[in-house]
XYZ file of C-alpha atoms in Angstrom:
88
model
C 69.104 172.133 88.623
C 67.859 168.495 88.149
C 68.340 164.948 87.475
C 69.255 164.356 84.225
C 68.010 160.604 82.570
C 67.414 158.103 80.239
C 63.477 158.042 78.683
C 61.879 156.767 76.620
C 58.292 157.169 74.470
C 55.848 154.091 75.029
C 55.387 152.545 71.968
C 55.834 148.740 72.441
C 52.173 148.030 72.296
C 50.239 144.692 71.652
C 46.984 143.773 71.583
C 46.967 143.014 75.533
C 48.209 146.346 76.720
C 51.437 148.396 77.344
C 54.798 146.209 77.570
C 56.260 148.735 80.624
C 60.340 146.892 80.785
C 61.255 145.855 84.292
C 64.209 148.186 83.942
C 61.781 151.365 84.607
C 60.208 149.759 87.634
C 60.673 149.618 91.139
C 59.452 148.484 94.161
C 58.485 149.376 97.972
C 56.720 148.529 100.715
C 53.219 149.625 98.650
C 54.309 147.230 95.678
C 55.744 148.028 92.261
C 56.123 151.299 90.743
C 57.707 153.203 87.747
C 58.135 157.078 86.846
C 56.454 159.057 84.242
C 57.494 162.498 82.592
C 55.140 165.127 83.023
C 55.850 168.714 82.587
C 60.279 168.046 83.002
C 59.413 166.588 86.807
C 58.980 163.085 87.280
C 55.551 161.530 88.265
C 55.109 158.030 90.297
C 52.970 155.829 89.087
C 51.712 152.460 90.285
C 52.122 149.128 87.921
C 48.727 148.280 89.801
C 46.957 145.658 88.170
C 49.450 144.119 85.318
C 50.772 140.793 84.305
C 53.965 140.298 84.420
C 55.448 138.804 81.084
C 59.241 137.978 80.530
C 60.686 141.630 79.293
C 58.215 143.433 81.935
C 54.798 144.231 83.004
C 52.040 144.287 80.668
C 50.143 147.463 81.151
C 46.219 148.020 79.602
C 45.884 151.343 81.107
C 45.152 153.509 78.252
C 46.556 156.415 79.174
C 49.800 154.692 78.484
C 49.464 155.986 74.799
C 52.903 158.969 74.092
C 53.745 158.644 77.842
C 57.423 158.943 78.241
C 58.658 156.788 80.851
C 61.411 157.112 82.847
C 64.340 154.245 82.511
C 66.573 155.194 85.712
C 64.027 154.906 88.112
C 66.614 154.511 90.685
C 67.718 158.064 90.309
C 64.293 159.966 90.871
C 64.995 161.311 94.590
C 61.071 161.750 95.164
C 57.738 162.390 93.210
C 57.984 165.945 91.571
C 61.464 165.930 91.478
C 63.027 167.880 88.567
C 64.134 165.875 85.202
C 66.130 166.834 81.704
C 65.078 164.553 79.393
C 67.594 162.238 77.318
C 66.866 159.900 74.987
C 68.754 156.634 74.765
């Protein structure tokens, strides 16, 4: 059994980067972070070095391109932690 929560396919994309919304991300002691679906567990990954625009953080990590990111980061118990996909 796992969590089950809301994803969702990157595709708002602009010439600058990856628009990542500021409901997906979180933050800790380390700074901000978001999760990622790989492989139906969910991933943490690090906004690192973005700008932060008014819907979010601007991304221009390429490997941003058909990553589905997870919108109830709040709900991820820990890094690996099991996750059913459902789209919104």
């Amino acid at each position: 059994l796992g969590l089950t929560t809301k994803v969702v396919v990157v595709t708002s994309v602009t010439e600058a980067g990856y628009l990542l919304p500021y409901e997906a991300v979180l933050a800790d002691e380390e700074g901000s972070y978001y999760y990622v679906l790989n492989d139906g567990a969910a991933r943490l990954r690090r906004v690192g070095n973005a700008i932060q625009v008014p819907r979010g953080w601007l991304l221009n990590e390429e490997k941003m391109s058909d990553t589905v990111v997870i919108l109830e980061p709040e709900k991820v118990a820990y890094d690996g932690a099991v996750v059913t996909e459902v789209t919104p």
